XYZ file of C-alpha atoms in Angstrom:
335
model
C -13.773 -10.781 -12.750
C -17.199 -11.293 -14.247
C -19.633 -9.975 -11.669
C -22.532 -12.319 -12.327
C -25.216 -12.802 -9.731
C -23.763 -16.211 -8.837
C -20.281 -14.768 -8.342
C -21.601 -11.910 -6.199
C -23.661 -14.286 -4.076
C -20.616 -16.544 -3.703
C -18.545 -13.638 -2.344
C -21.253 -12.732 0.138
C -21.589 -16.330 1.315
C -17.819 -16.724 1.560
C -17.708 -13.740 3.911
C -20.489 -15.241 6.037
C -18.688 -18.574 6.133
C -15.369 -17.047 7.193
C -17.100 -15.033 9.919
C -18.751 -18.144 11.337
C -15.474 -20.066 11.181
C -13.990 -17.770 13.816
C -15.806 -19.730 16.520
C -13.822 -22.876 15.666
C -10.576 -21.194 14.577
C -9.587 -20.194 18.118
C -9.282 -23.825 19.185
C -7.557 -24.853 15.932
C -4.959 -22.082 16.168
C -4.093 -23.093 19.734
C -3.815 -26.747 18.708
C -1.584 -25.873 15.752
C 0.768 -23.966 18.047
C 0.930 -26.860 20.498
C 1.773 -29.316 17.690
C 4.455 -26.974 16.341
C 6.084 -26.708 19.761
C 5.939 -30.484 20.140
C 7.716 -30.998 16.795
C 10.394 -28.513 17.773
C 11.069 -30.388 21.001
C 11.283 -33.689 19.140
C 13.770 -32.224 16.647
C 15.832 -30.876 19.510
C 15.974 -34.303 21.129
C 17.333 -35.910 17.925
C 20.161 -33.439 17.599
C 23.625 -34.172 18.885
C 23.478 -33.320 22.552
C 26.120 -31.096 24.059
C 26.162 -30.194 27.710
C 24.563 -26.846 26.961
C 21.968 -28.449 24.652
C 21.037 -30.966 27.342
C 20.447 -28.174 29.820
C 18.282 -26.357 27.302
C 16.329 -29.527 26.577
C 15.694 -30.034 30.286
C 14.323 -26.511 30.573
C 12.332 -26.765 27.349
C 9.035 -28.171 28.751
C 8.845 -25.374 31.303
C 9.523 -22.698 28.671
C 6.864 -24.145 26.409
C 4.309 -24.109 29.177
C 5.083 -20.476 29.947
C 5.232 -19.213 26.353
C 2.395 -21.252 24.885
C -0.185 -18.736 23.651
C -3.583 -19.368 25.159
C -5.867 -17.639 22.690
C -8.939 -19.623 23.681
C -8.250 -18.918 27.355
C -7.955 -15.188 26.641
C -11.209 -15.208 24.690
C -12.965 -16.932 27.598
C -11.619 -14.305 30.006
C -12.766 -11.496 27.715
C -16.250 -12.973 27.357
C -16.473 -13.667 31.088
C -15.605 -10.070 31.912
C -18.197 -8.609 29.549
C -20.969 -11.116 30.213
C -20.245 -11.969 33.846
C -19.251 -8.566 35.191
C -20.505 -5.715 33.038
C -23.697 -7.204 31.589
C -24.570 -9.005 34.821
C -24.143 -5.810 36.857
C -26.613 -4.003 34.591
C -29.102 -6.865 34.859
C -28.747 -6.961 38.636
C -29.439 -3.234 38.813
C -32.483 -3.160 36.528
C -33.919 -6.626 37.155
C -32.977 -7.053 40.831
C -32.483 -3.807 42.735
C -35.263 -1.808 41.094
C -38.009 -4.478 41.380
C -37.014 -5.163 45.011
C -37.249 -1.476 45.950
C -40.563 -1.153 44.150
C -41.918 -4.175 46.037
C -40.771 -2.714 49.366
C -42.273 0.725 48.727
C -45.564 -0.807 47.598
C -45.817 -2.760 50.859
C -45.025 0.354 52.882
C -47.291 2.877 51.127
C -49.818 0.490 49.605
C -51.847 1.943 46.765
C -51.876 5.508 48.099
C -50.921 8.452 45.818
C -47.862 8.953 48.023
C -46.309 5.787 46.620
C -46.190 7.177 43.089
C -44.441 10.352 44.274
C -41.963 8.425 46.436
C -41.153 5.957 43.665
C -40.559 8.775 41.169
C -37.995 10.369 43.498
C -36.326 7.011 44.241
C -36.004 6.272 40.521
C -34.556 9.733 39.862
C -31.968 9.572 42.647
C -30.904 5.987 41.894
C -30.471 6.745 38.201
C -28.558 9.943 39.005
C -26.242 8.063 41.381
C -25.872 4.646 39.766
C -25.090 5.800 36.225
C -22.254 8.253 36.978
C -20.814 6.223 39.872
C -21.272 2.643 38.674
C -22.466 2.054 35.095
C -20.413 4.709 33.288
C -17.090 4.009 35.117
C -17.582 0.268 34.593
C -18.359 0.872 30.923
C -15.198 2.972 30.455
C -13.122 0.409 32.345
C -14.528 -2.316 30.111
C -13.515 -0.329 27.026
C -9.926 -0.074 28.251
C -9.730 -3.718 29.325
C -11.333 -4.912 26.084
C -8.961 -2.903 23.901
C -5.979 -4.498 25.659
C -7.475 -7.985 25.392
C -8.435 -7.498 21.741
C -4.893 -6.429 20.864
C -3.405 -9.286 22.877
C -5.647 -11.862 21.186
C -4.958 -10.436 17.716
C -1.170 -10.338 18.210
C -1.053 -13.874 19.601
C -3.168 -15.221 16.725
C -1.066 -13.393 14.141
C 2.232 -14.680 15.543
C 0.939 -18.243 15.452
C -0.295 -18.058 11.871
C 1.996 -15.536 10.198
C 5.030 -15.045 12.409
C 6.441 -11.774 13.677
C 4.389 -8.671 12.737
C 5.820 -6.562 9.925
C 5.213 -3.279 11.752
C 7.686 -4.332 14.444
C 10.451 -4.401 11.803
C 9.621 -1.723 9.244
C 7.310 0.952 10.701
C 8.538 3.723 12.967
C 6.810 4.523 16.249
C 5.683 7.978 15.089
C 4.104 6.508 11.959
C 2.354 3.821 14.019
C 0.842 6.472 16.305
C -0.223 8.632 13.340
C -1.798 5.596 11.652
C -3.682 4.677 14.835
C -4.994 8.208 15.448
C -6.036 8.637 11.835
C -7.807 5.267 11.863
C -9.731 6.107 15.049
C -10.797 9.487 13.644
C -11.863 8.037 10.304
C -13.838 5.198 11.896
C -15.560 7.620 14.296
C -16.626 9.801 11.372
C -17.781 6.731 9.465
C -19.903 5.715 12.456
C -21.541 9.164 12.338
C -22.080 8.680 8.607
C -23.751 5.349 9.426
C -26.309 7.193 11.550
C -26.773 10.020 9.032
C -27.767 7.713 6.173
C -30.660 6.476 8.315
C -32.283 9.853 7.610
C -32.760 9.068 3.899
C -36.497 9.809 3.428
C -37.295 6.605 1.552
C -38.937 3.721 3.373
C -36.399 0.985 4.122
C -33.568 2.549 2.099
C -32.089 4.484 5.009
C -32.077 1.463 7.320
C -30.602 -0.789 4.618
C -27.845 1.722 3.777
C -27.032 2.138 7.465
C -26.812 -1.623 7.929
C -24.421 -1.931 4.960
C -22.254 0.779 6.527
C -22.252 -0.986 9.889
C -21.414 -4.369 8.347
C -18.426 -2.973 6.461
C -17.250 -1.155 9.590
C -17.439 -4.382 11.619
C -15.360 -6.123 8.957
C -12.807 -3.322 8.995
C -12.611 -3.612 12.798
C -12.082 -7.374 12.550
C -9.400 -7.362 9.859
C -7.593 -4.199 10.941
C -5.461 -5.953 13.561
C -4.164 -8.409 10.964
C -3.572 -5.762 8.306
C -1.815 -3.472 10.752
C 0.485 -6.336 11.733
C 1.144 -6.884 8.021
C 2.266 -3.269 7.671
C -0.741 -2.058 5.637
C -1.500 1.663 5.919
C -5.011 3.032 6.401
C -5.624 3.822 2.739
C -4.697 0.312 1.661
C -6.957 -1.237 4.311
C -9.937 0.934 3.400
C -9.452 0.541 -0.355
C -9.294 -3.231 0.026
C -12.636 -3.232 1.868
C -14.226 -0.974 -0.775
C -12.906 -3.056 -3.674
C -14.188 -6.308 -2.133
C -17.233 -4.911 -0.385
C -19.477 -7.915 -1.062
C -17.146 -10.278 0.809
C -16.731 -7.880 3.708
C -20.453 -7.164 3.776
C -21.018 -10.877 4.356
C -18.237 -11.109 6.939
C -19.464 -8.195 9.037
C -23.178 -8.932 8.656
C -23.553 -11.335 11.649
C -21.757 -9.002 14.069
C -23.685 -5.968 12.817
C -26.991 -7.833 13.123
C -26.374 -9.177 16.627
C -25.170 -5.832 17.969
C -28.192 -4.051 16.450
C -30.762 -6.217 18.237
C -30.477 -4.735 21.782
C -32.246 -1.415 22.259
C -29.750 -0.285 24.903
C -26.459 1.193 23.748
C -24.674 -0.318 26.752
C -26.044 -3.811 26.113
C -25.190 -3.495 22.423
C -21.604 -2.598 23.315
C -21.458 -5.552 25.682
C -22.671 -7.949 22.967
C -20.065 -6.550 20.593
C -17.277 -7.054 23.143
C -18.328 -10.664 23.759
C -18.437 -11.634 20.071
C -15.665 -9.469 18.651
C -12.694 -11.679 19.702
C -14.135 -14.515 17.612
C -14.304 -12.215 14.583
C -10.704 -11.148 15.171
C -9.666 -14.804 14.949
C -11.865 -15.323 11.902
C -10.347 -12.289 10.174
C -6.823 -13.409 11.042
C -7.346 -16.867 9.525
C -9.594 -15.851 6.609
C -8.347 -15.536 3.037
C -10.374 -12.779 1.366
C -10.557 -12.578 -2.433
C -7.511 -11.089 -4.116
C -9.285 -9.911 -7.274
C -11.586 -6.929 -6.828
C -15.087 -6.727 -8.243
C -15.907 -4.372 -11.121
C -17.998 -1.989 -9.021
C -16.222 -0.851 -5.838
C -18.361 0.774 -3.139
C -16.600 4.004 -2.169
C -18.338 4.645 1.141
C -15.192 5.753 2.985
C -14.254 8.550 0.566
C -15.951 11.418 2.408
C -14.689 10.485 5.875
C -11.174 9.920 4.506
C -11.085 13.392 2.967
C -12.424 14.993 6.156
C -9.935 13.066 8.297
C -7.069 14.224 6.071
C -8.165 17.851 6.400
C -8.519 17.538 10.180
C -5.082 15.958 10.504
C -3.544 18.558 8.229
C -5.079 21.394 10.245
C -4.304 20.015 13.712
C -1.358 17.646 13.566
C 0.200 18.808 10.321
C 0.545 15.222 9.100
C -0.834 15.601 5.593
C -2.507 12.683 3.806
C -1.421 9.955 6.196
C -3.468 7.469 4.260
C -1.723 7.932 0.962
C 1.795 8.689 2.046
C 4.367 7.420 -0.423
C 8.133 7.691 -0.421
C 9.383 10.547 -2.550
C 11.178 9.455 -5.730
C 14.951 9.592 -5.661
C 16.474 12.351 -7.795
C 18.023 11.174 -11.029
C 21.762 11.274 -11.193
C 23.175 13.389 -13.998
C 25.750 11.746 -16.175
C 28.989 13.601 -16.472
C 30.722 13.640 -19.805
């Protein structure tokens, strides 16, 4: 395609638009599923009723209520956990417990030099106890819970919009595990690369390059659930992002920006967990461009090569990202 400035800007804006649409898509996907179930019940009622069909029809409303996917409800639960439990617990600790203890010690010791020494020791002991016994375990628990919720939300949205996932029919369990491990390794290395490019000794260039990296990584996170359900391997997913990097830069830009605002790593992770389900829905319903631009951005090349070497040295699963079926041997004709 002709990569004019207007066309490039249009791709970027399309990505931004699809990312913002995720907020409204969750409700629309649920409504579409409800209408589909309603039509199925109406069709069942117009069919010739046998005794067995009548019994099924009588049980149908209950089955629908039990099986109806509640994507919006799951998103609310996920956001409530991250905002109402994890984030709130951190705020209570830093904005409630600490100021209260400081107020109490000031009233006890007044303005004497002893107060400064006592408060230093209190801060040290509380930080040493609270972080390993409260904040860190809660953070790890949130990671586990979020990963399960994210997968549940993505699978439910995919089944509503696209039907049964392809991987459930065509991909073996061992290949699924290898794909998952390779993807985690590659994305971890890419996150390190995102931090390394910040060190570019040119004013503004390092930060801009790092932000582009982070935006593309957020897009890859968002679309990966859908592409995995479609049966796409890692190399195909990464190549698609690189070939259409302007669209995915726009899609991942809001999430990258919002998660970069907090100075605390824990708060940043909490913000990501609150917003990410909406981007999963947006990625599931979005229709990215099918024709690549003339200048792909090969930012994943280095981490892909390193990940292949690591896998080959440790697991022995060579080039998981570019695995292709071996060609069948030609049959010799007999005279």
